[in-house]
mmCIF file of C-alpha atoms in Angstrom:
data_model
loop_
_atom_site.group_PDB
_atom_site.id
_atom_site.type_symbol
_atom_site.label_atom_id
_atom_site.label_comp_id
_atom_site.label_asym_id
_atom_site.label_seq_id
_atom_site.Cartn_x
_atom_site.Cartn_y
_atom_site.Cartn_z
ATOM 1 C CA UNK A 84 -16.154 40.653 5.963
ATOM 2 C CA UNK A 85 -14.821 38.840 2.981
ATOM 3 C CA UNK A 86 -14.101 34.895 3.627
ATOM 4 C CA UNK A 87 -10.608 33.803 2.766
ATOM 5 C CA UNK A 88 -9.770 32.260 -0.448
ATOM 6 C CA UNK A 89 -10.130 28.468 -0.492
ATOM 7 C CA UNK A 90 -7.560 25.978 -1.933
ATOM 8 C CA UNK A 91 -8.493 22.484 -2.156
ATOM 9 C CA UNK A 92 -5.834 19.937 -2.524
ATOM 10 C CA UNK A 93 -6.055 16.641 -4.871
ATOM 11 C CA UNK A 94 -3.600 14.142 -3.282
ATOM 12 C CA UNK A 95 -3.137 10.771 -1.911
ATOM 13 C CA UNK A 96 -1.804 7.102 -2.079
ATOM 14 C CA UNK A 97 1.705 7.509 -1.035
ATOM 15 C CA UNK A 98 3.938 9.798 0.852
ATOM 16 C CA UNK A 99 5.335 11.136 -2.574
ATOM 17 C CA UNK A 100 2.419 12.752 -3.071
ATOM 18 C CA UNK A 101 1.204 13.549 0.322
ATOM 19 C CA UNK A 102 4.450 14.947 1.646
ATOM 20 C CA UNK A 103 4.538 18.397 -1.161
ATOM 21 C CA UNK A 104 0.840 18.389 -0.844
ATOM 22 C CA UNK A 105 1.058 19.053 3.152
ATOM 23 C CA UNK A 106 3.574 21.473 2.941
ATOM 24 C CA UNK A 107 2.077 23.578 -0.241
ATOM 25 C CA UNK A 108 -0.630 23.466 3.051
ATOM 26 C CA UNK A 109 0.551 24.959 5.620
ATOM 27 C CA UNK A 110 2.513 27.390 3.210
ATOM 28 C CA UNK A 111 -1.275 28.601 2.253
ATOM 29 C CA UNK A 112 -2.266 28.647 5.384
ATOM 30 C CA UNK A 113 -0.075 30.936 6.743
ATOM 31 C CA UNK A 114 -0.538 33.716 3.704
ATOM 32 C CA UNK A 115 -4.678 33.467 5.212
ATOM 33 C CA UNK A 116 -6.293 30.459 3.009
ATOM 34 C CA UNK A 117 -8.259 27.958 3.895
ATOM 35 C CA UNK A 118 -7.044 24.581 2.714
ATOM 36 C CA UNK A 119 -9.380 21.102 1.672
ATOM 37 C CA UNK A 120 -7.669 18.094 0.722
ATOM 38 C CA UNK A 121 -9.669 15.467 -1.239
ATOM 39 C CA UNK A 122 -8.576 12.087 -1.326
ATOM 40 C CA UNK A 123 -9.518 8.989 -0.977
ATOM 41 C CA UNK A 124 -10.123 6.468 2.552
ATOM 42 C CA UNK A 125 -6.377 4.876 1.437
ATOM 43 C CA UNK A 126 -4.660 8.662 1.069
ATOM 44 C CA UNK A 127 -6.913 9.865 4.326
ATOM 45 C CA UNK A 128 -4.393 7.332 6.067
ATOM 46 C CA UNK A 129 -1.397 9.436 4.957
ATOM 47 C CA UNK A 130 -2.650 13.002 5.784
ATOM 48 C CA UNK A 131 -2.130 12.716 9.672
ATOM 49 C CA UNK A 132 1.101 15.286 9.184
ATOM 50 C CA UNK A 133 -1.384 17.690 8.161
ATOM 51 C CA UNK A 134 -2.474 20.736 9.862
ATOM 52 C CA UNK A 135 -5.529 20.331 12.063
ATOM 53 C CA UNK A 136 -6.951 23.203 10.277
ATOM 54 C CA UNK A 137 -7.354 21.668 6.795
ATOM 55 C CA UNK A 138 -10.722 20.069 6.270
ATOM 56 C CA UNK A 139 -10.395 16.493 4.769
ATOM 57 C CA UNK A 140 -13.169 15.100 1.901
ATOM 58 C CA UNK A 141 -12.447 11.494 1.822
ATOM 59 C CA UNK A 142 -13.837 10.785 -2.351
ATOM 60 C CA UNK A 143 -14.694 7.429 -3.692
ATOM 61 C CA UNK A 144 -11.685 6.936 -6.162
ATOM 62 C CA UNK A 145 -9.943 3.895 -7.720
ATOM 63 C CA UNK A 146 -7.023 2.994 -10.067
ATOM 64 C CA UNK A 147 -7.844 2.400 -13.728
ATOM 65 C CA UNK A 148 -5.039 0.191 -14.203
ATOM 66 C CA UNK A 149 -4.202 -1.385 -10.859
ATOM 67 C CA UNK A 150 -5.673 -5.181 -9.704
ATOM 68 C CA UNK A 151 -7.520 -7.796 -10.768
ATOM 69 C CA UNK A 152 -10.488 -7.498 -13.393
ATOM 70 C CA UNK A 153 -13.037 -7.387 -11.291
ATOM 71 C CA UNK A 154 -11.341 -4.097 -9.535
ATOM 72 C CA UNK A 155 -10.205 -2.504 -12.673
ATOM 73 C CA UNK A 156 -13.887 -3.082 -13.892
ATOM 74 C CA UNK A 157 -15.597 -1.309 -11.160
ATOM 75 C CA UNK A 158 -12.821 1.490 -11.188
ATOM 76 C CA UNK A 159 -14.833 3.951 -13.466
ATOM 77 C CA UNK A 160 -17.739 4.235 -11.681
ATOM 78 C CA UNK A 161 -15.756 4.488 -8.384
ATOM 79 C CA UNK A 162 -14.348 7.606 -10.635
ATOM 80 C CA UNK A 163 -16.937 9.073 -11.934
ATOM 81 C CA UNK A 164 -19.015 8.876 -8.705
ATOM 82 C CA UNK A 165 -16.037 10.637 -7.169
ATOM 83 C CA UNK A 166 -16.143 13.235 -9.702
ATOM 84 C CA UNK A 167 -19.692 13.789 -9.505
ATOM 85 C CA UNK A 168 -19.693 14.325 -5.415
ATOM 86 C CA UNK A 169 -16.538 16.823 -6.047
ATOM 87 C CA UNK A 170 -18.915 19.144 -8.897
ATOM 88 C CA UNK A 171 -21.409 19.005 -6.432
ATOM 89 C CA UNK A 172 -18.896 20.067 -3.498
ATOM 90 C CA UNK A 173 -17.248 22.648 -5.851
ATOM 91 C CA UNK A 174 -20.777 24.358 -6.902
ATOM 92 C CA UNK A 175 -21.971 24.921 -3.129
ATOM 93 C CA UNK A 176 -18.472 26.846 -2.547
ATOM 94 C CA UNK A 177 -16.209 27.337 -5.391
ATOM 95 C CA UNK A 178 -13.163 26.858 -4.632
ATOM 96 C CA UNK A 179 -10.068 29.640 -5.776
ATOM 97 C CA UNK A 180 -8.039 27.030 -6.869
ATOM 98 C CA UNK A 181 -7.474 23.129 -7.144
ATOM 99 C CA UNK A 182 -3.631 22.287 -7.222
ATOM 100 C CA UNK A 183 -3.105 18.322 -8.135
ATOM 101 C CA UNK A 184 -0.343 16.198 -6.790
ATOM 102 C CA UNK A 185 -1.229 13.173 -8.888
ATOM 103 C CA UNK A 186 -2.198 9.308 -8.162
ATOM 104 C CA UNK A 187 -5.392 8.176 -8.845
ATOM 105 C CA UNK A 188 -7.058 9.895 -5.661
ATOM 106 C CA UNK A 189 -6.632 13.050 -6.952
ATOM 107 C CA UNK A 190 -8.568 11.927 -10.358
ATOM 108 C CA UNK A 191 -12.336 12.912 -8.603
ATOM 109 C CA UNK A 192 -11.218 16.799 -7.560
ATOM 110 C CA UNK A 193 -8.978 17.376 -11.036
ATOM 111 C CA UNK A 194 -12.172 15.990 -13.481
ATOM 112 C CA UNK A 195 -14.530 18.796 -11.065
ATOM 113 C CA UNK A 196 -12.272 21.371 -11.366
ATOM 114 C CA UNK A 197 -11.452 21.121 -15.332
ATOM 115 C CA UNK A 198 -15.353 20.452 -15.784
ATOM 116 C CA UNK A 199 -16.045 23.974 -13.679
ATOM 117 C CA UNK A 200 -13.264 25.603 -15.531
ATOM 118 C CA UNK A 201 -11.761 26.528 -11.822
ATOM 119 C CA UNK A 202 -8.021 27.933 -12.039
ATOM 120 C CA UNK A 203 -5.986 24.539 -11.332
ATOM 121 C CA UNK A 204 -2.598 23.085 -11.271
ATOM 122 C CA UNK A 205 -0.450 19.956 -11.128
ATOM 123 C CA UNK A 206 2.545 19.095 -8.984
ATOM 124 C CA UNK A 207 4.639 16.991 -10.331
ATOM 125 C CA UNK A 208 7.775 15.783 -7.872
ATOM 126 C CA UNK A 209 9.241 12.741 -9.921
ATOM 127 C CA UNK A 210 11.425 13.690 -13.445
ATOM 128 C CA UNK A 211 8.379 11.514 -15.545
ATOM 129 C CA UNK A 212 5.090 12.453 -15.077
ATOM 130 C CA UNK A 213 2.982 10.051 -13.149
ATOM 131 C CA UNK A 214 -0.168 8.547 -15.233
ATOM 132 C CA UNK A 215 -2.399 11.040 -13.527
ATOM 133 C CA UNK A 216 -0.834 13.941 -14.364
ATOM 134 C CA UNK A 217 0.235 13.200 -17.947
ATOM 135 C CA UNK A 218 -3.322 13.066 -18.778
ATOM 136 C CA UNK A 219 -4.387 16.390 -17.036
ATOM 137 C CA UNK A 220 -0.666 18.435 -18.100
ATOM 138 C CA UNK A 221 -2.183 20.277 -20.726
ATOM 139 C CA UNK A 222 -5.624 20.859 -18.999
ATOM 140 C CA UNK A 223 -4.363 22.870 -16.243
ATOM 141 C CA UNK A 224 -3.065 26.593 -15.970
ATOM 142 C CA UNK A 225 0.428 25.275 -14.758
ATOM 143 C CA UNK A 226 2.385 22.244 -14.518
ATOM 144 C CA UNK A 227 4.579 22.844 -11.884
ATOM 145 C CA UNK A 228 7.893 20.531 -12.098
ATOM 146 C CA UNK A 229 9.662 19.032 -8.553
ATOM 147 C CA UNK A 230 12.755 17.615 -10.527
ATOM 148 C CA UNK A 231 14.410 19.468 -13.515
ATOM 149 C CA UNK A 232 14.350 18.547 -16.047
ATOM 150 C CA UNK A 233 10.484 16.779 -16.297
ATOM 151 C CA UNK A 234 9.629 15.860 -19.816
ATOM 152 C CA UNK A 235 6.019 16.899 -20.099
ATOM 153 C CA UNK A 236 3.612 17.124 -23.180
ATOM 154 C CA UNK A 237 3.697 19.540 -25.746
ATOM 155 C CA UNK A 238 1.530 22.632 -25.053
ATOM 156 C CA UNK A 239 1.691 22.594 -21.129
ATOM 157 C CA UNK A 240 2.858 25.623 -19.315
ATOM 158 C CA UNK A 241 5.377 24.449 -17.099
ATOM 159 C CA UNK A 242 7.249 25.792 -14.658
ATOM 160 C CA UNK A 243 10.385 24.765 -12.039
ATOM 161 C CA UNK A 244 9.354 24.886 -8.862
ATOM 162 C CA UNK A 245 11.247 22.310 -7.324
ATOM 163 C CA UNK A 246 9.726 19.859 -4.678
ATOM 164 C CA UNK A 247 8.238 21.750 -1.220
ATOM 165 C CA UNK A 248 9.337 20.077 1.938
ATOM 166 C CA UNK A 249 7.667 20.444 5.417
ATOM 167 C CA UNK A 250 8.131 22.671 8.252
ATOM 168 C CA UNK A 251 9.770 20.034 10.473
ATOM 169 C CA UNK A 252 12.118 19.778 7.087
ATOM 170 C CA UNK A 253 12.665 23.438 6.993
ATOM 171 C CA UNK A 254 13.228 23.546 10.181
ATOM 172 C CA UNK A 255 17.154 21.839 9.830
ATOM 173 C CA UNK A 256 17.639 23.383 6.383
ATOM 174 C CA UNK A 257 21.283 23.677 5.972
ATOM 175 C CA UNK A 258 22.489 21.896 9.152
ATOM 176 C CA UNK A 259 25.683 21.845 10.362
ATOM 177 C CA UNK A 260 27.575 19.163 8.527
ATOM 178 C CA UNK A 261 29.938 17.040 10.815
ATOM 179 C CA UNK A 262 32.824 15.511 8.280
ATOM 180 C CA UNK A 263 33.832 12.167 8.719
ATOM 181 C CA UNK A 264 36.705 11.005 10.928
ATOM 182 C CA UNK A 265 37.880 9.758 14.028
ATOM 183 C CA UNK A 266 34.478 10.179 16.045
ATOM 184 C CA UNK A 267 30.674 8.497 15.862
ATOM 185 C CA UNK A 268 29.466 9.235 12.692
ATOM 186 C CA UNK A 269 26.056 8.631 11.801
ATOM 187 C CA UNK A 270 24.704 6.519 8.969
ATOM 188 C CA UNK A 271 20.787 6.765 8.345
ATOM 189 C CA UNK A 272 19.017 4.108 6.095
ATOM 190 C CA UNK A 273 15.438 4.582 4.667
ATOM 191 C CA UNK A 274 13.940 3.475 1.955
ATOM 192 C CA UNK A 275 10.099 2.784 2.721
ATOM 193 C CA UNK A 276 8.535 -0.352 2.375
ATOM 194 C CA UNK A 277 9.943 -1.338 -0.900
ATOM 195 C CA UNK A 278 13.101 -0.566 0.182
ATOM 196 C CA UNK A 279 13.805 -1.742 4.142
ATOM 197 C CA UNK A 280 13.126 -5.309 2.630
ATOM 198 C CA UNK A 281 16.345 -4.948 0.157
ATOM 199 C CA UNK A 282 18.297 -2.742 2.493
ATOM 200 C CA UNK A 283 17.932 -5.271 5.320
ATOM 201 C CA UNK A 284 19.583 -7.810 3.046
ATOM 202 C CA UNK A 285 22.300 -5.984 1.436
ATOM 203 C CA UNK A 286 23.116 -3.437 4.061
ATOM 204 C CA UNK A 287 24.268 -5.649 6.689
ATOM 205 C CA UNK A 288 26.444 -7.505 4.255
ATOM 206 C CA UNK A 289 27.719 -4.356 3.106
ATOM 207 C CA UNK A 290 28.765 -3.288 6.909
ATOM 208 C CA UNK A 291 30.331 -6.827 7.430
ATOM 209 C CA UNK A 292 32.891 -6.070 4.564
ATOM 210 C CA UNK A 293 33.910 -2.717 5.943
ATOM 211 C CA UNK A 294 37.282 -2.381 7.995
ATOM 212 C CA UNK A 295 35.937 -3.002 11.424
ATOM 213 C CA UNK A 296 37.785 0.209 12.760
ATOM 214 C CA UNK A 297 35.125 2.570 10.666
ATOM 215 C CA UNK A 298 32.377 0.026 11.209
ATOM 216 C CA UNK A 299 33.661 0.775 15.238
ATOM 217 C CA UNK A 300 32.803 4.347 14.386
ATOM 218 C CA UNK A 301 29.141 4.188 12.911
ATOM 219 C CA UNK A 302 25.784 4.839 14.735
ATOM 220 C CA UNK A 303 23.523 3.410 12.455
ATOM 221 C CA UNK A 304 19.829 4.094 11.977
ATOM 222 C CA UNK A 305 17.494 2.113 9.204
ATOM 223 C CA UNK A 306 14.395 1.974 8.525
ATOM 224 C CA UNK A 307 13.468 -2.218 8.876
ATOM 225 C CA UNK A 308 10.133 -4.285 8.367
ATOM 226 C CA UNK A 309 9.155 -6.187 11.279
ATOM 227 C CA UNK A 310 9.857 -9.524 9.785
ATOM 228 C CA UNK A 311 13.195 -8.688 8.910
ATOM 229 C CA UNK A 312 13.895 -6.520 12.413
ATOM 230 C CA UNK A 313 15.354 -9.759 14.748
ATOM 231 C CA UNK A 314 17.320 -11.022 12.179
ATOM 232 C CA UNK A 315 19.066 -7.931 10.934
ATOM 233 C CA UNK A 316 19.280 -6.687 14.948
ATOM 234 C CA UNK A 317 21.030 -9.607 15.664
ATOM 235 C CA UNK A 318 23.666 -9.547 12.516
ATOM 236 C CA UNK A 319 24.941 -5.717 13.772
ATOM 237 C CA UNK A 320 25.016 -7.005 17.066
ATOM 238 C CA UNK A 321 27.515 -9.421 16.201
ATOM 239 C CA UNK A 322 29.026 -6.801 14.190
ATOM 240 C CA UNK A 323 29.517 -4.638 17.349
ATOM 241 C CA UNK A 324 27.299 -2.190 15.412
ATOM 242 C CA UNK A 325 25.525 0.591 17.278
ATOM 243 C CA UNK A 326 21.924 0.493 15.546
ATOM 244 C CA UNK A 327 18.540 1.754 15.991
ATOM 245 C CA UNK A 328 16.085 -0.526 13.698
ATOM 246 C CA UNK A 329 12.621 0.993 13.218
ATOM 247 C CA UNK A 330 9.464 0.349 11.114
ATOM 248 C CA UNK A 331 9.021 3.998 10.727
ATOM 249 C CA UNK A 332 10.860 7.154 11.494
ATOM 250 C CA UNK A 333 8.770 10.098 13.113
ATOM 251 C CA UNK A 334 11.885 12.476 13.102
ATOM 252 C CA UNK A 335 13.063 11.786 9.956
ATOM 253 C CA UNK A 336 14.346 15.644 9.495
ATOM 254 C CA UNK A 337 16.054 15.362 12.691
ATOM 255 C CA UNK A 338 17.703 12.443 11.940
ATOM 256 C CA UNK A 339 19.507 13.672 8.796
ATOM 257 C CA UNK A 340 20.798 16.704 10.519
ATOM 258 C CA UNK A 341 22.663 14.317 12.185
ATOM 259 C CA UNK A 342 23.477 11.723 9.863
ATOM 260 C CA UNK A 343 27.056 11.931 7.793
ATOM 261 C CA UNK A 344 25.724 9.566 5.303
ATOM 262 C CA UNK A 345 22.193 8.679 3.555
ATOM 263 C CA UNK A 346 21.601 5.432 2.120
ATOM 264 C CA UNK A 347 18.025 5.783 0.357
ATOM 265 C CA UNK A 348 15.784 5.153 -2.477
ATOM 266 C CA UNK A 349 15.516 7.906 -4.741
ATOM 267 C CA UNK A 350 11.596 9.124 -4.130
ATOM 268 C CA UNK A 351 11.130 12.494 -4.951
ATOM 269 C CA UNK A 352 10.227 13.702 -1.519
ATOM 270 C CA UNK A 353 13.516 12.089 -0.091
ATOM 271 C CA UNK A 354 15.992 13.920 -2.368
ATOM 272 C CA UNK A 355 13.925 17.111 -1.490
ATOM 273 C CA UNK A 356 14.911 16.424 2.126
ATOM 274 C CA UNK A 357 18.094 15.133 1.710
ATOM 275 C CA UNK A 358 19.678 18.278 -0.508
ATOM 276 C CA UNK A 359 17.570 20.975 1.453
ATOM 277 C CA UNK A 360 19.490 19.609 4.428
ATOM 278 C CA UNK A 361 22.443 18.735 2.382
ATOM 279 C CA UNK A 362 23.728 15.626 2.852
ATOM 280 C CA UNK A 363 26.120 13.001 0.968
ATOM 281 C CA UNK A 364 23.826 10.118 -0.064
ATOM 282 C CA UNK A 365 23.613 6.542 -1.814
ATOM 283 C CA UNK A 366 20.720 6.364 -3.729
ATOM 284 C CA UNK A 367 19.318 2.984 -5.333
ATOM 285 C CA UNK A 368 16.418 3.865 -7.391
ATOM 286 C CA UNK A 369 14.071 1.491 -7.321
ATOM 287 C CA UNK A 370 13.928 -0.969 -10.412
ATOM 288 C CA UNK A 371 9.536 -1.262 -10.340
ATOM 289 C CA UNK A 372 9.371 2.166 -9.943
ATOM 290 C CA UNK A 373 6.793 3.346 -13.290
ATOM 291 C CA UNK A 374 9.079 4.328 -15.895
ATOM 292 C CA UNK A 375 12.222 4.090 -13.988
ATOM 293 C CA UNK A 376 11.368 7.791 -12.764
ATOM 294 C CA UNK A 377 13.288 7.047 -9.562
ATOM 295 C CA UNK A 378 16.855 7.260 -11.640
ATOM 296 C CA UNK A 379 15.401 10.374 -13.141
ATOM 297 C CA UNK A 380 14.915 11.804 -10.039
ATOM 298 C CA UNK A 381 18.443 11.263 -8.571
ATOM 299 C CA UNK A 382 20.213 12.194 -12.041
ATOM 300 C CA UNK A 383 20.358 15.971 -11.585
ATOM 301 C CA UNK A 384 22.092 15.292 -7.813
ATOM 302 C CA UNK A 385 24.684 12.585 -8.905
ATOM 303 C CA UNK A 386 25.324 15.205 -11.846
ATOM 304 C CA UNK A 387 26.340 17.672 -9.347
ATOM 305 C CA UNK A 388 28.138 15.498 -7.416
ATOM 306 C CA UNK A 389 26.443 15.275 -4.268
ATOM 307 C CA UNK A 390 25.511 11.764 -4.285
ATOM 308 C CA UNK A 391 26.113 8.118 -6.112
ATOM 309 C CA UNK A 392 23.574 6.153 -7.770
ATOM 310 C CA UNK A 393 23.571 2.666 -7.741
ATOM 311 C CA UNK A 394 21.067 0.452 -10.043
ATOM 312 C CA UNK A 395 19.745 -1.995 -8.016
ATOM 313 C CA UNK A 396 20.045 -4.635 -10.652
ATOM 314 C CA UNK A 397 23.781 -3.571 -10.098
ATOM 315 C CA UNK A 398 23.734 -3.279 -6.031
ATOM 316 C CA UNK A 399 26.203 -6.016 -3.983
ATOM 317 C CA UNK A 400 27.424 -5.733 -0.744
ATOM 318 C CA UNK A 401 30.261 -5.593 -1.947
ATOM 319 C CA UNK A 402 29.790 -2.528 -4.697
ATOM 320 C CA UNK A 403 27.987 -0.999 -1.588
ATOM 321 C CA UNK A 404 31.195 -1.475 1.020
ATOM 322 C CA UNK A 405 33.149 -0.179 -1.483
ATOM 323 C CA UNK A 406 31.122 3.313 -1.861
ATOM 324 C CA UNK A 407 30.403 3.336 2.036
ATOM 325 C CA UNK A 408 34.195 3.624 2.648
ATOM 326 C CA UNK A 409 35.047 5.796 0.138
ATOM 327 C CA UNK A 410 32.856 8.289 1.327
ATOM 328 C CA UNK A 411 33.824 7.747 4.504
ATOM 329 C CA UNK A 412 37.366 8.091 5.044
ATOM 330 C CA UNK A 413 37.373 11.510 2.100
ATOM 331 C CA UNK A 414 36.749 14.004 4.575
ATOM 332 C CA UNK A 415 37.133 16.584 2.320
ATOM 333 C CA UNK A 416 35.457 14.628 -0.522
ATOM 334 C CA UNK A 417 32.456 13.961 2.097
ATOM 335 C CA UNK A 418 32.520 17.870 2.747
ATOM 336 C CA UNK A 419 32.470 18.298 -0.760
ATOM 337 C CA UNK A 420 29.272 16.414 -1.566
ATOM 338 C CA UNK A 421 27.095 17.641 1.127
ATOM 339 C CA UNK A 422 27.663 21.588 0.213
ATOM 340 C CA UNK A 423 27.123 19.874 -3.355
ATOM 341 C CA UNK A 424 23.846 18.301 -2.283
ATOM 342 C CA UNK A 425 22.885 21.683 -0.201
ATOM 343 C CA UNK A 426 23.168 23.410 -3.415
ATOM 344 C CA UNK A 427 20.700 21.596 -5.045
ATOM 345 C CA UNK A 428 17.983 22.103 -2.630
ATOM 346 C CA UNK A 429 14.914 24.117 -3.373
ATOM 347 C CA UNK A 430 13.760 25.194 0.307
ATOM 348 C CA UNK A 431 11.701 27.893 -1.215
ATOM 349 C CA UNK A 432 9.499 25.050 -2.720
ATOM 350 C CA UNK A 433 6.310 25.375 -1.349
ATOM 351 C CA UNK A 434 6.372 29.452 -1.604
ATOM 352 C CA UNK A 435 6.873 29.469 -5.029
ATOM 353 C CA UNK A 436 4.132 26.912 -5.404
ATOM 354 C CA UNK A 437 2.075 29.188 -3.425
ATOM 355 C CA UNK A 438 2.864 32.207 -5.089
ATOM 356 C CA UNK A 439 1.363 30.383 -8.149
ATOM 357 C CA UNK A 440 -1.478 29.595 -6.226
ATOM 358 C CA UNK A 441 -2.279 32.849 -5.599
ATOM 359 C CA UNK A 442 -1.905 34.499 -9.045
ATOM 360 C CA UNK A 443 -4.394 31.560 -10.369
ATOM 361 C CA UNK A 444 -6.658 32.700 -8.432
ATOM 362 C CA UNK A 445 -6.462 36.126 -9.071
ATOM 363 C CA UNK A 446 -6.107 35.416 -12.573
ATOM 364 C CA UNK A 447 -9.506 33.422 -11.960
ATOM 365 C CA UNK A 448 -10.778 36.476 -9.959
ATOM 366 C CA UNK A 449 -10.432 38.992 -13.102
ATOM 367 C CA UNK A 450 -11.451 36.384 -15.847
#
C-alpha cells in the first residue's frame, strides 16, 4: 500500500503566518496528505488551531536581524543548526513538498528543502514580501501571492492565490449582512497586540463624540490588553455602551458574521477574513509595520470601496467619529461596502494553494 504524500509546512512567529499555514493544512489533509509543520518553540505557541493530525518539529531558529548583539551574533548558528536537523529529517523521509509562509522560523525547513532540491513554495499574504521570503522568491518553484498586486523579484514564478482562511472562517463565508438602522448593531474591534493598546485610547474617544442616539444602538466588542481593560470598561460604561472587552477572541469568525462594522489593523490574515465574510471595515495600518506593507495590504479593498483607510499618524477621535457615523447612518452606502468587501474575498484560497501543492509534487514525482 503506497503511503500518502507528505507536505511539511515552514511557518511561525505570528498569526500572519500561522493562520494561511493552518488552513493550506487541513485543505491537504482532506485531499489524503499527511501534513508536518516545522517551526520554532516561539511559532509551536501559535499552532494550537491546528489539526491534531499534523505532526509538529519544533527547529532551533533565530532572527538575523532582530535584538541585541549578543542575539543577532548567535543567530547563525541557531540557523544553520536548524537547517542541518531539517536535511537530516528530510533524507530519512523526503518530503513531496515544502510550502514556506515566511518569518525567520521557516528559514531551517526552506535552506533543507532548496539544499535537497525538494519541489517547494512560498506564501506570501502581505503586498511586500517579508525578509524571508524575498531572499528565497526566486529559489522556489512558485511564489504564491495573498494580496495583489505583490512586487516580487525579477525571475520568480508567481502566482495569485489570494490569502487561505480557516474552516471556522469558511464556515460564515458570505453571511447575512444586517444594514444599519434603528436596531443593535454590532461594532467589532481587533487589532492584536499592537493594536488593542492604540484602539483602547482612540476608540473610546471616538464613541464619546458620536450622537448618543447611535452610540444607544451599538453592541460593541474589542479586543483590549489587560492593563488597559478597567479603564476602557469603565469609560463605555459611563457612555451607556454595551461592550464585551477581551484579551483575545476565540470566535473571531463568528463574531464578524455578526458585526455591521470592523475597526482593525490591516494584517493580511484579517482582510482575508473580513472580505471572505464581507464586511464594511476601518482599517489603520500599522505605522512599524516592515515596509509599511500593512497599507499595501488594505489598498486593493479601499480601491474597491469596501473599506476606509486611515494612517495612523493621521488617526483622531475625532477623524474616527466622523467615519464611524458616516458609515453608520448610509444604510445603503453600508450595504454597498460589504457586497464590495465580499467581492474581494478569495474563499477558494487554500484550494488553489493546494492544487499547487499537488502539481509540485507531481512535477517532483516525474523529474
Amino acid at each position: 500500500m503506497t503511503e500518502e504524500p507528505l507536505l511539511v509546512i515552514a511557518a511561525g512567529g505570528t498569526g500572519g503566518h500561522m493562520f494561511p499555514a493552518q488552513a493550506l493544512a487541513e485543505a491537504m489533509l482532506a485531499r489524503g496528505w499527511r501534513v508536518r509543520l516545522a517551526t520554532d518553540a516561539r511559532g509551536a505557541r501559535y499552532a494550537t488551531g491546528f489539526p491534531e493530525e499534523v505532526e509538529r518539529v519544533v527547529t532551533a531558529a533565530a532572527s538575523l536581524s532582530q535584538g541585541g548583539l549578543a542575539r543577532r551574533a548567535a543567530a547563525p548558528f541557531s540557523v544553520a543548526a536548524g537547517a542541518a536537523a531539517s536535511i537530516a529529517s528530510m533524507r530519512r523521509e523526503r518530503p513531496d513538498c515544502v510550502a514556506g509562509f515566511g518569518g525567520y522560523p521557516a528559514l531551517p525547513a526552506m535552506i533543507a528543502a532548496t539544499a535537497l532540491q525538494i519541489p517547494r513554495l512560498i506564501h506570501e499574504a502581505n503586498g511586500v514580501l517579508g525578509r524571508v521570503n524575498r531572499a528565497f522568491a526566486r529559489r522556489v518553484d512558485v511564489v504564491a501571492c495573498g494580496t495583489w498586486p505583490t512586487e516580487v523579484p525579477e525571475g520568480a514564478t508567481v502566482v495569485h492565490t489570494g490569502n487561505p482562511v480557516r474552516a471556522a472562517v469558511l464556515a460564515e463565508q458570505g453571511a447575512t449582512y444586517v444594514m444599519p438602522g434603528d436596531w443593535p448593531m454590532g461594532l467589532l474591534v481587533i487589532g492584536g497586540s499592537q493594536g488593542a493598546g492604540l484602539f483602547a485610547r482612540v476608540v473610546p474617544e471616538a464613541l464619546r463624540l458620536i450622537d448618543p442616539d447611535l452610540r444607544a444602538r451599538l453592541r460593541l466588542a474589542q479586543q483590549v490588553r489587560p492593563e488597559d481593560m478597567a479603564r476602557t470598561g469603565d469609560i463605555y460604561a459611563d457612555l451607556g455602551i454595551e461592550a464585551d472587552l477581551r484579551g483575545f477572541f476565540e470566535d473571531v469568525p463568528q463574531r464578524l458574521a455578526e458585526a455591521t462594522l470592523v475597526i482593525s489593523r490591516a494584517g493580511a490574515s484579517s482582510i482575508a477574513d473580513v472580505t471572505v465574510i464581507g464586511r464594511p471595515a476601518i482599517l489603520i495600518p500599522y505605522a512599524a509595520a516592515t515596509d509599511d506593507h500593512q497599507a499595501a495590504n488594505a489598498l486593493g479593498l479601499v480601491e474597491a470601496g469596501g473599506a476606509f483607510m486611515i494612517r495612523e499618524q493621521e488617526l483622531t477621535a475625532e477623524g474616527l467619529a466622523g467615519h464611524i457615523t458616516a458609515i453608520l447612518t448610509d444604510a445603503e452606502g453600508a450595504a454597498a461596502m460589504a457586497e464590495a468587501s465580499l467581492a474581494q474575498g478569495r474563499p477558494d484560497a487554500a484550494e488553489h494553494l493546494a492544487g499547487l501543492v499537488v502539481e509540485l509534487a507531481q512535477q517532483g514525482r516525474n523529474a
